[in-house]
Amino acid sequence: MQVDEKKLNPQDFESKWQKIWEERRIYQPDLSNAKKPYYNLMMFPYPSAEGLHVGNMYAFTGVDIHGRFKRMQGYDVFEPIGLDGFGIHSENYAIKIGKHPKEQAKISEKNFYRQLKAIGNGFAWENRLETYDPDYYRWTQWIFVRMFKAGLAYRKKSPVNFCPSCKTVLSDEQVIDGACERCKSVVEKRDMEQWYFRITKYADKLLKNIKKLEWTNKVKIGQRNWIGKKTGINIRYQVSGVRYQIECFTTRPDTNFGATFVVVGPENPFVSYLLSLPKLPESLKQLISAYVAKAKKTSEADRITAGHKKTGVFTGFYAVNQLNGYKMPIYISDFVLGNVGTGAVVGVPGHDLRDFEFAKEFDIPIIRVVVGKDGDKSPITRPEQVQEEEGTMINSEFLNGLDIHLATVKMMDHLAEKGWGKRVVEYKLRDWCISRQRYWGAPIPMIFCSTCAEKGVGWFPVPEDQLPVQLPDLDDWKPEGTGKGPLAKIESFVKTKCPQCGGKAVRETDVCDTFLDSSWYFLRYPSVKTNTIQDRKANPILDRKQLPWDPQITRKWLPVTQYIGGAEHTVLHLLYSRFIWMCFYDWGLFDFSAKSKHLGGPATMPRALGWEEPFRRFYAHGLIIAEGAKMSKSRGNVVIPDEYIRKYGADTLRTYLMFLGPFDMGGDFKDTGIAGMYRFLSRVWRLVIDSLSPRSPKSLKENDKLEKIMHHTIKVVTEDLEKLRYNTAIAHIMEYVNQITDNREPSFAPTCVGATAGKQITINNIRTLLLLLAPFAPHMTEELWQKLSSKYQVESSKDEKLNNKHATYYLLHTTESIHLHPWPKYDPKYLVEDEVTIVVQINGKTREVIKIALKHLGGSRMDSPEVEESVVTIAKNSEKVKKHLEGKTVRKVIFVPGKLINFVVI
RNA sequence: GCCGCGGUGGCGAAAUGGUAUACGCGCAGGACUUAAAAUCCUGUGGUAAUUAAAUACCGUGAGAGUUCGAGUCUCUCCCGCGGCACCA
């Protein structure tokens, strides 16, 4: 019996506490009345095939530790959880295993929630949501309707990825190196009409706000690059012999004296203009048609495998460079993309590698107009001579001698003044394609009426009070590649009434992109119980003005205090979420006016940001990989936490994962060492169990040295947790435990606690240990805390009681949960050292370390000349130092107060 | 190609420009035990040398620089990982 009690058996209490916590709702903040709201958000998972793997657990644990830490610091922490289970990922998995997505969703949901409970996070379970729940996607559809009404949703024909083998449209991220992610066949481009959200309208605001965000830098850089703002100029060139002008976008107009050709892409309107010209020879017409047709059909993959070899057709026409009258031959080539700039470029082969390759291929003259750092002024004949960097202008008349940046400005001024060009700002960001010809998503809530279309407008949104457009059950749900989604097959779904004229109309049968589902979920979490379908049944009148969130609760909890997620999805998801939020904001759906003072988290954002951003702080955690690769079932390297939890307990796995390395770095998962973490937690377990039966209760007296270490540990662990430096926080707790259990120390008094001979350990030492460890190992610290509390009726300090008033949680039994207990504070008086350690260096090499009791220094300031003098004297008295100084001359003494003395000798 | 992040013992990793390798794993030796497991103790960068200790030199991917002093700052490379990519 004695033996069993001393062994750490997680099975004995982990699920017990999970159950009690949930019953007592200790992680369920009072959303309406919380005093210090802290919205601790983690990216919700899509319930993947394999279930929750240790990569997910790593991320969630890191977020949870942050939440637990903040909760103990007195915040009302809201840590919700849900599933991003709608969309193409989940549908693909359903296809793979031959199950209906709806059926599979239920299975995944159950499995995921079971696993998520087992890892012991402090989730607010009552606020969970699933994106495929009609109560949720009703509002996803509502967003679409509002976007349409605001003129931000529109239809456009454009090329999309199409897999001929799977007979389906693919999203960009499902196309890997031009091939289908699932069947590896080459992806084609197909022209299809799609729904788009006009995110480009917000490009500038999305870009401008980035610098004000407190985000992991690489994510900010990623977003900036994705938006890809560039300033340039559109130059119009007259085509000789016809009434047509070609407009070319360029960021480098400074090199325009070196322009020797013009290339239009296959999509450029000039191509169809040419083909319509009666005087164009039939043979050339055929040549052009064939080239353009082939280019449009050529897949990305083929283009990549074809390398950068340039192809093209000479049109027989010339464009005139107004600057010097140069007649530039006009070509059609597929290296010019239709959706970049104006879809036409002016070729400057001396200063652009692609232009150079093209010029070489077609034997076009090359003119040098810039001389770079190497001073090479010779004609450019080899690719390595192509000068794309900084330099000075030559052969460019009024630009000669200027630096390229000055020349760019001067040329733009010149072109604008002459009316030959117009300054423009271009973005790489394109409008967001929303529609998917799939089944498992929120049906796009739009209706098309052909009768009304004849009068001008054919598309109408489904009236808001008729949402959701329910996703019908469908046996034949797999994508067929007909260009239409599976919903098109259901007549009862398609046929509907026109909201405008009441006549016969048809529904849109595409569904929404899954990124739309996830672009607003954080707004719904605190308000999951607000305006449900059930509510509407009870009170249909109010519906029109209803929002997917409760205004008061939203004012209290949003913007999100701290968002944590993986860096891999961050560009798209974070950009879309910011965009949607900005729309809501601009439509006046938020009211944060009463919220000027309290910003939620500990870090205060610059006021300038206002409430235009949903995530003031974002932290990108690292990725856990296995065997050097991202975990995936096809690789067979998925590590499921279940078996480890069964064997060692969730506490051990949590702490082990956090100890692997810095949280923002991730790492390779290997299970060597997990036993070591179990060993450590077992030591803590035994230490606390032993202290339950002290040899002498009078022994609970302070041990000065241990007290000092304890306060130091509180300080560093708190600082580490504040910065999410979990690995070093754990290391410091380990050091603290090592100090407590260190048996080598001589015994100063005969009294001691339990097995820890030689030291007087106070109950406060033990309690502090448990509190510091609680965010990492929530179950065992709770178990021990309760055991300890029932043994020792330790009075709460005044401070603690004060803090408890803020807690809006329920209490456990007779003792509060350790997780609601205030985080320990350190007392600076224990951190004052009574001696100082000085490193003595000779020529920068450490030769001696001396310790000087502060009382020997007469109480002077560490940087005073007297102290320096005594340190020098003491140092010079050291035998080792003497040896190194012997026969040498001291040229200089570097004195770093309180730290170091360095003798520079020769 | 461009952007970003890394490179430190056998391994995961620590280190406000100031004692490099904390903490842990692994390994080796020891204690306890009839034995094993568990636990505890000791050692553990390299080279040289020694009965032992003290010690000296070398050492953070390579090379240069700044500095009294560089894992840390600057420059030039090499390697690994992630993202973007014919973006004009």
mmCIF file of N, CA and C (backbone and C1' of nucleotides) in Angstrom, chain A residues 230 249-251 310 335-337 340 345 354 428 430 659-660 662 679 683 686 725 727 734-735 738 744 841 846-847 884 894 899-900 902, chain B residues 3-6 11-16 18-20 22-26 39-42 54-58 68-69 84-88:
data_model
loop_
_atom_site.group_PDB
_atom_site.id
_atom_site.type_symbol
_atom_site.label_atom_id
_atom_site.label_comp_id
_atom_site.label_asym_id
_atom_site.label_seq_id
_atom_site.Cartn_x
_atom_site.Cartn_y
_atom_site.Cartn_z
ATOM 1 N N LYS A 230 3.355 46.933 -55.161
ATOM 2 C CA LYS A 230 4.465 47.507 -55.925
ATOM 3 C C LYS A 230 3.974 48.732 -56.678
ATOM 4 N N PHE A 249 2.838 47.416 -67.961
ATOM 5 C CA PHE A 249 3.165 47.790 -66.585
ATOM 6 C C PHE A 249 4.648 47.545 -66.345
ATOM 7 N N THR A 250 5.295 48.499 -65.690
ATOM 8 C CA THR A 250 6.688 48.271 -65.320
ATOM 9 C C THR A 250 7.009 49.004 -64.027
ATOM 10 N N THR A 251 7.933 48.363 -63.247
ATOM 11 C CA THR A 251 8.424 49.041 -62.049
ATOM 12 C C THR A 251 9.778 49.679 -62.340
ATOM 13 N N LYS A 310 12.144 30.089 -73.613
ATOM 14 C CA LYS A 310 11.097 31.017 -74.052
ATOM 15 C C LYS A 310 10.576 30.629 -75.440
ATOM 16 N N PHE A 335 5.187 33.450 -71.380
ATOM 17 C CA PHE A 335 5.830 33.793 -70.113
ATOM 18 C C PHE A 335 5.231 35.062 -69.506
ATOM 19 N N VAL A 336 4.449 35.754 -70.301
ATOM 20 C CA VAL A 336 3.740 36.904 -69.759
ATOM 21 C C VAL A 336 2.365 36.438 -69.275
ATOM 22 N N LEU A 337 2.093 36.695 -68.010
ATOM 23 C CA LEU A 337 0.874 36.176 -67.396
ATOM 24 C C LEU A 337 -0.271 37.173 -67.530
ATOM 25 N N VAL A 340 -1.172 39.424 -64.276
ATOM 26 C CA VAL A 340 -0.161 40.257 -63.629
ATOM 27 C C VAL A 340 -0.030 41.557 -64.405
ATOM 28 N N VAL A 345 4.281 43.227 -71.356
ATOM 29 C CA VAL A 345 5.500 43.820 -70.813
ATOM 30 C C VAL A 345 6.343 44.427 -71.928
ATOM 31 N N ARG A 354 14.670 37.351 -67.810
ATOM 32 C CA ARG A 354 13.663 36.723 -68.680
ATOM 33 C C ARG A 354 13.640 37.385 -70.051
ATOM 34 N N LYS A 428 -0.030 41.985 -55.641
ATOM 35 C CA LYS A 428 0.020 40.576 -56.015
ATOM 36 C C LYS A 428 -1.261 39.873 -55.546
ATOM 37 N N ARG A 430 -4.842 38.735 -55.065
ATOM 38 C CA ARG A 430 -5.965 38.695 -56.007
ATOM 39 C C ARG A 430 -7.255 38.472 -55.236
ATOM 40 N N PHE A 659 9.149 20.512 -23.261
ATOM 41 C CA PHE A 659 10.562 20.529 -22.864
ATOM 42 C C PHE A 659 11.484 20.280 -24.052
ATOM 43 N N LEU A 660 10.918 19.821 -25.178
ATOM 44 C CA LEU A 660 11.719 19.461 -26.359
ATOM 45 C C LEU A 660 12.588 20.604 -26.860
ATOM 46 N N PRO A 662 12.352 25.292 -27.789
ATOM 47 C CA PRO A 662 11.528 26.503 -27.735
ATOM 48 C C PRO A 662 10.199 26.298 -28.462
ATOM 49 N N ARG A 679 10.043 10.328 -15.023
ATOM 50 C CA ARG A 679 10.908 10.197 -13.849
ATOM 51 C C ARG A 679 10.885 11.492 -13.026
ATOM 52 N N ARG A 683 9.425 12.119 -9.274
ATOM 53 C CA ARG A 683 10.194 12.689 -8.151
ATOM 54 C C ARG A 683 9.357 13.733 -7.416
ATOM 55 N N ARG A 686 6.676 11.939 -5.383
ATOM 56 C CA ARG A 686 7.199 11.356 -4.133
ATOM 57 C C ARG A 686 7.525 12.431 -3.111
ATOM 58 N N ARG A 725 8.453 30.757 -23.094
ATOM 59 C CA ARG A 725 9.703 29.984 -23.126
ATOM 60 C C ARG A 725 9.534 28.796 -22.191
ATOM 61 N N ASN A 727 10.416 25.565 -22.426
ATOM 62 C CA ASN A 727 11.501 24.612 -22.184
ATOM 63 C C ASN A 727 12.405 25.072 -21.048
ATOM 64 N N MET A 734 12.939 22.163 -12.659
ATOM 65 C CA MET A 734 13.751 20.979 -12.354
ATOM 66 C C MET A 734 14.899 21.338 -11.406
ATOM 67 N N GLU A 735 15.514 22.467 -11.677
ATOM 68 C CA GLU A 735 16.609 22.887 -10.806
ATOM 69 C C GLU A 735 16.118 23.111 -9.382
ATOM 70 N N ASN A 738 15.639 19.857 -7.819
ATOM 71 C CA ASN A 738 16.962 19.312 -7.473
ATOM 72 C C ASN A 738 17.474 19.915 -6.174
ATOM 73 N N ARG A 744 22.727 16.081 -0.232
ATOM 74 C CA ARG A 744 24.118 16.224 0.167
ATOM 75 C C ARG A 744 24.332 17.341 1.179
ATOM 76 N N GLN A 841 39.579 38.059 -15.630
ATOM 77 C CA GLN A 841 40.136 37.658 -16.913
ATOM 78 C C GLN A 841 41.507 38.300 -17.123
ATOM 79 N N THR A 846 39.227 33.848 -18.987
ATOM 80 C CA THR A 846 38.879 33.706 -17.584
ATOM 81 C C THR A 846 39.947 32.893 -16.874
ATOM 82 N N ARG A 847 40.520 33.460 -15.822
ATOM 83 C CA ARG A 847 41.562 32.751 -15.080
ATOM 84 C C ARG A 847 41.132 32.450 -13.660
ATOM 85 N N HIS A 884 49.631 34.427 -13.813
ATOM 86 C CA HIS A 884 49.450 34.918 -15.177
ATOM 87 C C HIS A 884 49.937 36.347 -15.361
ATOM 88 N N ILE A 894 39.831 46.554 -17.424
ATOM 89 C CA ILE A 894 38.417 46.742 -17.740
ATOM 90 C C ILE A 894 37.627 46.263 -16.538
ATOM 91 N N LYS A 899 30.512 42.252 -11.906
ATOM 92 C CA LYS A 899 30.554 41.117 -12.825
ATOM 93 C C LYS A 899 31.963 40.630 -13.128
ATOM 94 N N LEU A 900 32.812 41.569 -13.561
ATOM 95 C CA LEU A 900 34.021 41.108 -14.210
ATOM 96 C C LEU A 900 35.138 42.133 -14.106
ATOM 97 N N ASN A 902 38.943 42.630 -16.086
ATOM 98 C CA ASN A 902 39.784 42.091 -17.145
ATOM 99 C C ASN A 902 41.092 42.875 -17.190
ATOM 100 P P C B 3 16.580 38.120 -50.752
ATOM 101 O "O5'" C B 3 15.351 37.783 -49.794
ATOM 102 C "C5'" C B 3 14.272 38.703 -49.643
ATOM 103 C "C4'" C B 3 13.167 38.055 -48.840
ATOM 104 C "C3'" C B 3 13.593 37.475 -47.504
ATOM 105 O "O3'" C B 3 13.752 38.453 -46.505
ATOM 106 C "C1'" C B 3 12.248 35.909 -48.619
ATOM 107 P P G B 4 14.892 38.226 -45.390
ATOM 108 O "O5'" G B 4 14.250 37.112 -44.448
ATOM 109 C "C5'" G B 4 13.055 37.384 -43.742
ATOM 110 C "C4'" G B 4 12.503 36.112 -43.160
ATOM 111 C "C3'" G B 4 13.432 35.351 -42.232
ATOM 112 O "O3'" G B 4 13.510 35.936 -40.955
ATOM 113 C "C1'" G B 4 12.404 33.829 -43.702
ATOM 114 P P C B 5 14.872 35.801 -40.125
ATOM 115 O "O5'" C B 5 14.810 34.308 -39.579
ATOM 116 C "C5'" C B 5 13.692 33.850 -38.823
ATOM 117 C "C4'" C B 5 13.774 32.354 -38.649
ATOM 118 C "C3'" C B 5 15.076 31.852 -38.051
ATOM 119 O "O3'" C B 5 15.088 32.022 -36.656
ATOM 120 C "C1'" C B 5 14.491 30.501 -39.899
ATOM 121 P P G B 6 16.443 32.112 -35.848
ATOM 122 O "O5'" G B 6 16.807 30.576 -35.740
ATOM 123 C "C5'" G B 6 18.101 30.148 -36.077
ATOM 124 C "C4'" G B 6 18.076 28.666 -36.255
ATOM 125 C "C3'" G B 6 19.453 28.029 -36.222
ATOM 126 O "O3'" G B 6 19.769 27.627 -34.905
ATOM 127 C "C1'" G B 6 18.400 27.456 -38.240
ATOM 128 P P C B 11 25.575 14.531 -31.525
ATOM 129 O "O5'" C B 11 24.138 14.151 -30.949
ATOM 130 C "C5'" C B 11 23.194 13.417 -31.726
ATOM 131 C "C4'" C B 11 21.902 13.288 -30.968
ATOM 132 C "C3'" C B 11 21.219 14.605 -30.618
ATOM 133 O "O3'" C B 11 20.472 15.122 -31.704
ATOM 134 C "C1'" C B 11 21.287 13.246 -28.697
ATOM 135 P P G B 12 20.225 16.710 -31.806
ATOM 136 O "O5'" G B 12 19.108 16.983 -30.708
ATOM 137 C "C5'" G B 12 17.806 16.443 -30.879
ATOM 138 C "C4'" G B 12 16.901 16.921 -29.776
ATOM 139 C "C3'" G B 12 16.926 18.422 -29.526
ATOM 140 O "O3'" G B 12 16.150 19.131 -30.467
ATOM 141 C "C1'" G B 12 17.040 17.289 -27.463
ATOM 142 P P A B 13 16.505 20.616 -30.864
ATOM 143 O "O5'" A B 13 16.326 21.356 -29.471
ATOM 144 C "C5'" A B 13 17.167 22.448 -29.084
ATOM 145 C "C4'" A B 13 17.245 22.436 -27.600
ATOM 146 C "C3'" A B 13 17.820 23.699 -26.989
ATOM 147 O "O3'" A B 13 16.748 24.580 -26.709
ATOM 148 C "C1'" A B 13 19.010 21.820 -26.173
ATOM 149 P P A B 14 16.928 26.122 -26.712
ATOM 150 O "O5'" A B 14 17.347 26.348 -25.220
ATOM 151 C "C5'" A B 14 18.649 26.638 -24.925
ATOM 152 C "C4'" A B 14 18.788 26.902 -23.475
ATOM 153 C "C3'" A B 14 19.422 28.258 -23.227
ATOM 154 O "O3'" A B 14 18.436 29.184 -22.846
ATOM 155 C "C1'" A B 14 20.851 26.549 -22.447
ATOM 156 P P A B 15 18.411 30.574 -23.568
ATOM 157 O "O5'" A B 15 19.847 31.201 -23.211
ATOM 158 C "C5'" A B 15 20.047 31.837 -21.941
ATOM 159 C "C4'" A B 15 21.512 32.106 -21.759
ATOM 160 C "C3'" A B 15 22.132 33.103 -22.723
ATOM 161 O "O3'" A B 15 21.961 34.431 -22.266
ATOM 162 C "C1'" A B 15 23.494 31.178 -22.594
ATOM 163 P P U B 16 20.800 35.254 -22.897
ATOM 164 O "O5'" U B 16 21.406 36.638 -23.413
ATOM 165 C "C5'" U B 16 21.788 37.605 -22.477
ATOM 166 C "C4'" U B 16 21.057 38.887 -22.735
ATOM 167 C "C3'" U B 16 21.924 39.983 -23.356
ATOM 168 O "O3'" U B 16 21.931 39.885 -24.784
ATOM 169 C "C1'" U B 16 20.912 40.818 -21.409
ATOM 170 P P G B 18 27.068 38.998 -22.446
ATOM 171 O "O5'" G B 18 28.384 38.594 -21.674
ATOM 172 C "C5'" G B 18 29.240 37.606 -22.240
ATOM 173 C "C4'" G B 18 30.385 37.351 -21.291
ATOM 174 C "C3'" G B 18 29.944 37.190 -19.844
ATOM 175 O "O3'" G B 18 30.816 36.250 -19.239
ATOM 176 C "C1'" G B 18 31.404 39.037 -20.034
ATOM 177 P P U B 19 30.376 34.733 -19.170
ATOM 178 O "O5'" U B 19 31.485 34.205 -18.172
ATOM 179 C "C5'" U B 19 32.863 34.291 -18.508
ATOM 180 C "C4'" U B 19 33.539 33.002 -18.112
ATOM 181 C "C3'" U B 19 32.870 31.746 -18.700
ATOM 182 O "O3'" U B 19 33.883 30.787 -18.990
ATOM 183 C "C1'" U B 19 32.836 31.645 -16.343
ATOM 184 P P A B 20 34.369 30.717 -20.509
ATOM 185 O "O5'" A B 20 33.110 30.185 -21.324
ATOM 186 C "C5'" A B 20 32.677 28.871 -21.109
ATOM 187 C "C4'" A B 20 31.230 28.762 -21.501
ATOM 188 C "C3'" A B 20 30.654 27.371 -21.305
ATOM 189 O "O3'" A B 20 30.146 27.254 -19.976
ATOM 190 C "C1'" A B 20 30.176 28.107 -23.496
ATOM 191 P P A B 22 25.963 21.660 -18.721
ATOM 192 O "O5'" A B 22 24.966 22.232 -17.617
ATOM 193 C "C5'" A B 22 25.344 23.333 -16.809
ATOM 194 C "C4'" A B 22 24.139 24.190 -16.506
ATOM 195 C "C3'" A B 22 22.856 23.442 -16.168
ATOM 196 O "O3'" A B 22 22.825 23.040 -14.810
ATOM 197 C "C1'" A B 22 22.373 25.132 -17.734
ATOM 198 P P C B 23 22.418 21.575 -14.403
ATOM 199 O "O5'" C B 23 21.009 21.374 -15.122
ATOM 200 C "C5'" C B 23 19.825 21.937 -14.568
ATOM 201 C "C4'" C B 23 18.634 21.590 -15.451
ATOM 202 C "C3'" C B 23 18.521 20.110 -15.821
ATOM 203 O "O3'" C B 23 17.925 19.352 -14.793
ATOM 204 C "C1'" C B 23 18.261 21.413 -17.765
ATOM 205 P P G B 24 18.423 17.872 -14.561
ATOM 206 O "O5'" G B 24 17.964 17.109 -15.891
ATOM 207 C "C5'" G B 24 16.593 16.794 -16.075
ATOM 208 C "C4'" G B 24 16.335 16.365 -17.493
ATOM 209 C "C3'" G B 24 16.952 15.056 -17.966
ATOM 210 O "O3'" G B 24 16.269 13.923 -17.455
ATOM 211 C "C1'" G B 24 17.177 16.687 -19.652
ATOM 212 P P C B 25 17.036 12.569 -17.327
ATOM 213 O "O5'" C B 25 17.230 12.102 -18.842
ATOM 214 C "C5'" C B 25 16.103 11.744 -19.629
ATOM 215 C "C4'" C B 25 16.554 11.446 -21.038
ATOM 216 C "C3'" C B 25 17.528 10.301 -21.191
ATOM 217 O "O3'" C B 25 16.888 9.039 -21.127
ATOM 218 C "C1'" C B 25 18.260 12.109 -22.499
ATOM 219 P P G B 26 17.609 7.848 -20.415
ATOM 220 O "O5'" G B 26 18.879 7.589 -21.352
ATOM 221 C "C5'" G B 26 18.702 7.115 -22.686
ATOM 222 C "C4'" G B 26 20.020 7.139 -23.412
ATOM 223 C "C3'" G B 26 21.130 6.343 -22.747
ATOM 224 O "O3'" G B 26 21.058 4.969 -23.077
ATOM 225 C "C1'" G B 26 21.945 8.479 -23.337
ATOM 226 P P U B 39 13.429 5.406 -11.346
ATOM 227 O "O5'" U B 39 13.982 5.644 -9.872
ATOM 228 C "C5'" U B 39 13.122 6.128 -8.849
ATOM 229 C "C4'" U B 39 13.808 6.038 -7.517
ATOM 230 C "C3'" U B 39 15.129 6.793 -7.424
ATOM 231 O "O3'" U B 39 14.924 8.170 -7.184
ATOM 232 C "C1'" U B 39 15.411 4.637 -6.519
ATOM 233 P P C B 40 15.890 9.242 -7.846
ATOM 234 O "O5'" C B 40 17.164 9.125 -6.898
ATOM 235 C "C5'" C B 40 17.062 9.471 -5.520
ATOM 236 C "C4'" C B 40 18.290 9.010 -4.798
ATOM 237 C "C3'" C B 40 19.614 9.506 -5.365
ATOM 238 O "O3'" C B 40 19.898 10.821 -4.955
ATOM 239 C "C1'" C B 40 19.785 7.194 -4.941
ATOM 240 P P C B 41 20.722 11.769 -5.949
ATOM 241 O "O5'" C B 41 22.206 11.235 -5.732
ATOM 242 C "C5'" C B 41 22.822 11.323 -4.454
ATOM 243 C "C4'" C B 41 24.159 10.637 -4.494
ATOM 244 C "C3'" C B 41 25.091 11.115 -5.599
ATOM 245 O "O3'" C B 41 25.753 12.310 -5.242
ATOM 246 C "C1'" C B 41 25.074 8.758 -5.561
ATOM 247 P P U B 42 26.101 13.358 -6.389
ATOM 248 O "O5'" U B 42 27.309 12.630 -7.132
ATOM 249 C "C5'" U B 42 28.540 12.411 -6.441
ATOM 250 C "C4'" U B 42 29.479 11.631 -7.320
ATOM 251 C "C3'" U B 42 29.710 12.205 -8.709
ATOM 252 O "O3'" U B 42 30.625 13.286 -8.698
ATOM 253 C "C1'" U B 42 29.365 9.874 -8.872
ATOM 254 P P A B 54 41.360 19.252 -10.604
ATOM 255 O "O5'" A B 54 42.498 20.362 -10.503
ATOM 256 C "C5'" A B 54 42.505 21.281 -9.417
ATOM 257 C "C4'" A B 54 43.840 21.962 -9.322
ATOM 258 C "C3'" A B 54 44.283 22.729 -10.566
ATOM 259 O "O3'" A B 54 43.673 24.002 -10.672
ATOM 260 C "C1'" A B 54 46.064 21.383 -9.846
ATOM 261 P P U B 55 42.953 24.364 -12.059
ATOM 262 O "O5'" U B 55 44.161 24.271 -13.088
ATOM 263 C "C5'" U B 55 45.317 25.078 -12.920
ATOM 264 C "C4'" U B 55 46.431 24.590 -13.801
ATOM 265 C "C3'" U B 55 46.240 24.865 -15.286
ATOM 266 O "O3'" U B 55 46.555 26.217 -15.588
ATOM 267 C "C1'" U B 55 47.002 22.645 -15.004
ATOM 268 P P A B 56 45.583 27.029 -16.562
ATOM 269 O "O5'" A B 56 46.268 26.687 -17.959
ATOM 270 C "C5'" A B 56 47.662 26.910 -18.139
ATOM 271 C "C4'" A B 56 48.140 26.142 -19.337
ATOM 272 C "C3'" A B 56 47.291 26.324 -20.585
ATOM 273 O "O3'" A B 56 47.620 27.525 -21.253
ATOM 274 C "C1'" A B 56 47.727 24.027 -20.271
ATOM 275 P P C B 57 46.459 28.369 -21.903
ATOM 276 O "O5'" C B 57 46.221 27.601 -23.277
ATOM 277 C "C5'" C B 57 47.268 27.526 -24.242
ATOM 278 C "C4'" C B 57 47.029 26.388 -25.190
ATOM 279 C "C3'" C B 57 45.711 26.451 -25.962
ATOM 280 O "O3'" C B 57 45.789 27.331 -27.068
ATOM 281 C "C1'" C B 57 46.003 24.275 -25.115
ATOM 282 P P C B 58 44.490 28.150 -27.503
ATOM 283 O "O5'" C B 58 43.613 27.004 -28.171
ATOM 284 C "C5'" C B 58 44.074 26.351 -29.349
ATOM 285 C "C4'" C B 58 43.158 25.200 -29.700
ATOM 286 C "C3'" C B 58 41.692 25.553 -29.872
ATOM 287 O "O3'" C B 58 41.425 26.138 -31.131
ATOM 288 C "C1'" C B 58 41.876 23.590 -28.579
ATOM 289 P P C B 68 39.342 47.759 -27.699
ATOM 290 O "O5'" C B 68 39.723 46.453 -26.866
ATOM 291 C "C5'" C B 68 41.077 46.229 -26.455
ATOM 292 C "C4'" C B 68 41.089 45.120 -25.432
ATOM 293 C "C3'" C B 68 40.236 43.914 -25.768
ATOM 294 O "O3'" C B 68 40.914 43.022 -26.620
ATOM 295 C "C1'" C B 68 39.788 44.585 -23.554
ATOM 296 P P G B 69 40.156 42.355 -27.825
ATOM 297 O "O5'" G B 69 39.082 41.453 -27.070
ATOM 298 C "C5'" G B 69 39.526 40.282 -26.397
ATOM 299 C "C4'" G B 69 38.386 39.653 -25.644
ATOM 300 C "C3'" G B 69 37.173 39.265 -26.484
ATOM 301 O "O3'" G B 69 37.374 38.031 -27.134
ATOM 302 C "C1'" G B 69 36.463 40.362 -24.521
ATOM 303 P P C B 84 3.761 28.451 -50.424
ATOM 304 O "O5'" C B 84 4.423 29.643 -51.256
ATOM 305 C "C5'" C B 84 3.914 30.963 -51.148
ATOM 306 C "C4'" C B 84 4.782 31.914 -51.927
ATOM 307 C "C3'" C B 84 4.913 31.625 -53.421
ATOM 308 O "O3'" C B 84 3.783 32.017 -54.176
ATOM 309 C "C1'" C B 84 7.037 32.120 -52.536
ATOM 310 P P A B 85 3.436 31.082 -55.452
ATOM 311 O "O5'" A B 85 4.684 31.328 -56.414
ATOM 312 C "C5'" A B 85 4.800 32.519 -57.140
ATOM 313 C "C4'" A B 85 6.196 32.631 -57.717
ATOM 314 C "C3'" A B 85 6.493 31.819 -58.963
ATOM 315 O "O3'" A B 85 5.899 32.386 -60.114
ATOM 316 C "C1'" A B 85 8.330 31.714 -57.496
ATOM 317 P P C B 86 5.850 31.479 -61.430
ATOM 318 O "O5'" C B 86 6.842 32.261 -62.412
ATOM 319 C "C5'" C B 86 8.242 32.159 -62.315
ATOM 320 C "C4'" C B 86 8.878 33.193 -63.244
ATOM 321 C "C3'" C B 86 7.985 34.384 -63.548
ATOM 322 O "O3'" C B 86 8.769 35.575 -63.582
ATOM 323 C "C1'" C B 86 8.596 33.341 -65.557
ATOM 324 P P C B 87 9.097 36.294 -62.167
ATOM 325 O "O5'" C B 87 7.815 37.206 -61.971
ATOM 326 C "C5'" C B 87 7.692 38.427 -62.665
ATOM 327 C "C4'" C B 87 6.929 39.417 -61.810
ATOM 328 C "C3'" C B 87 7.374 39.372 -60.336
ATOM 329 O "O3'" C B 87 8.017 40.537 -59.867
ATOM 330 C "C1'" C B 87 5.007 38.902 -60.565
ATOM 331 P P A B 88 7.677 42.003 -59.923
ATOM 332 O "O5'" A B 88 8.167 42.420 -61.383
ATOM 333 C "C5'" A B 88 7.686 43.621 -61.921
ATOM 334 C "C4'" A B 88 8.090 43.696 -63.355
ATOM 335 C "C3'" A B 88 7.306 44.699 -64.189
ATOM 336 O "O3'" A B 88 7.824 46.010 -64.056
ATOM 337 C "C1'" A B 88 7.413 42.661 -65.341
#
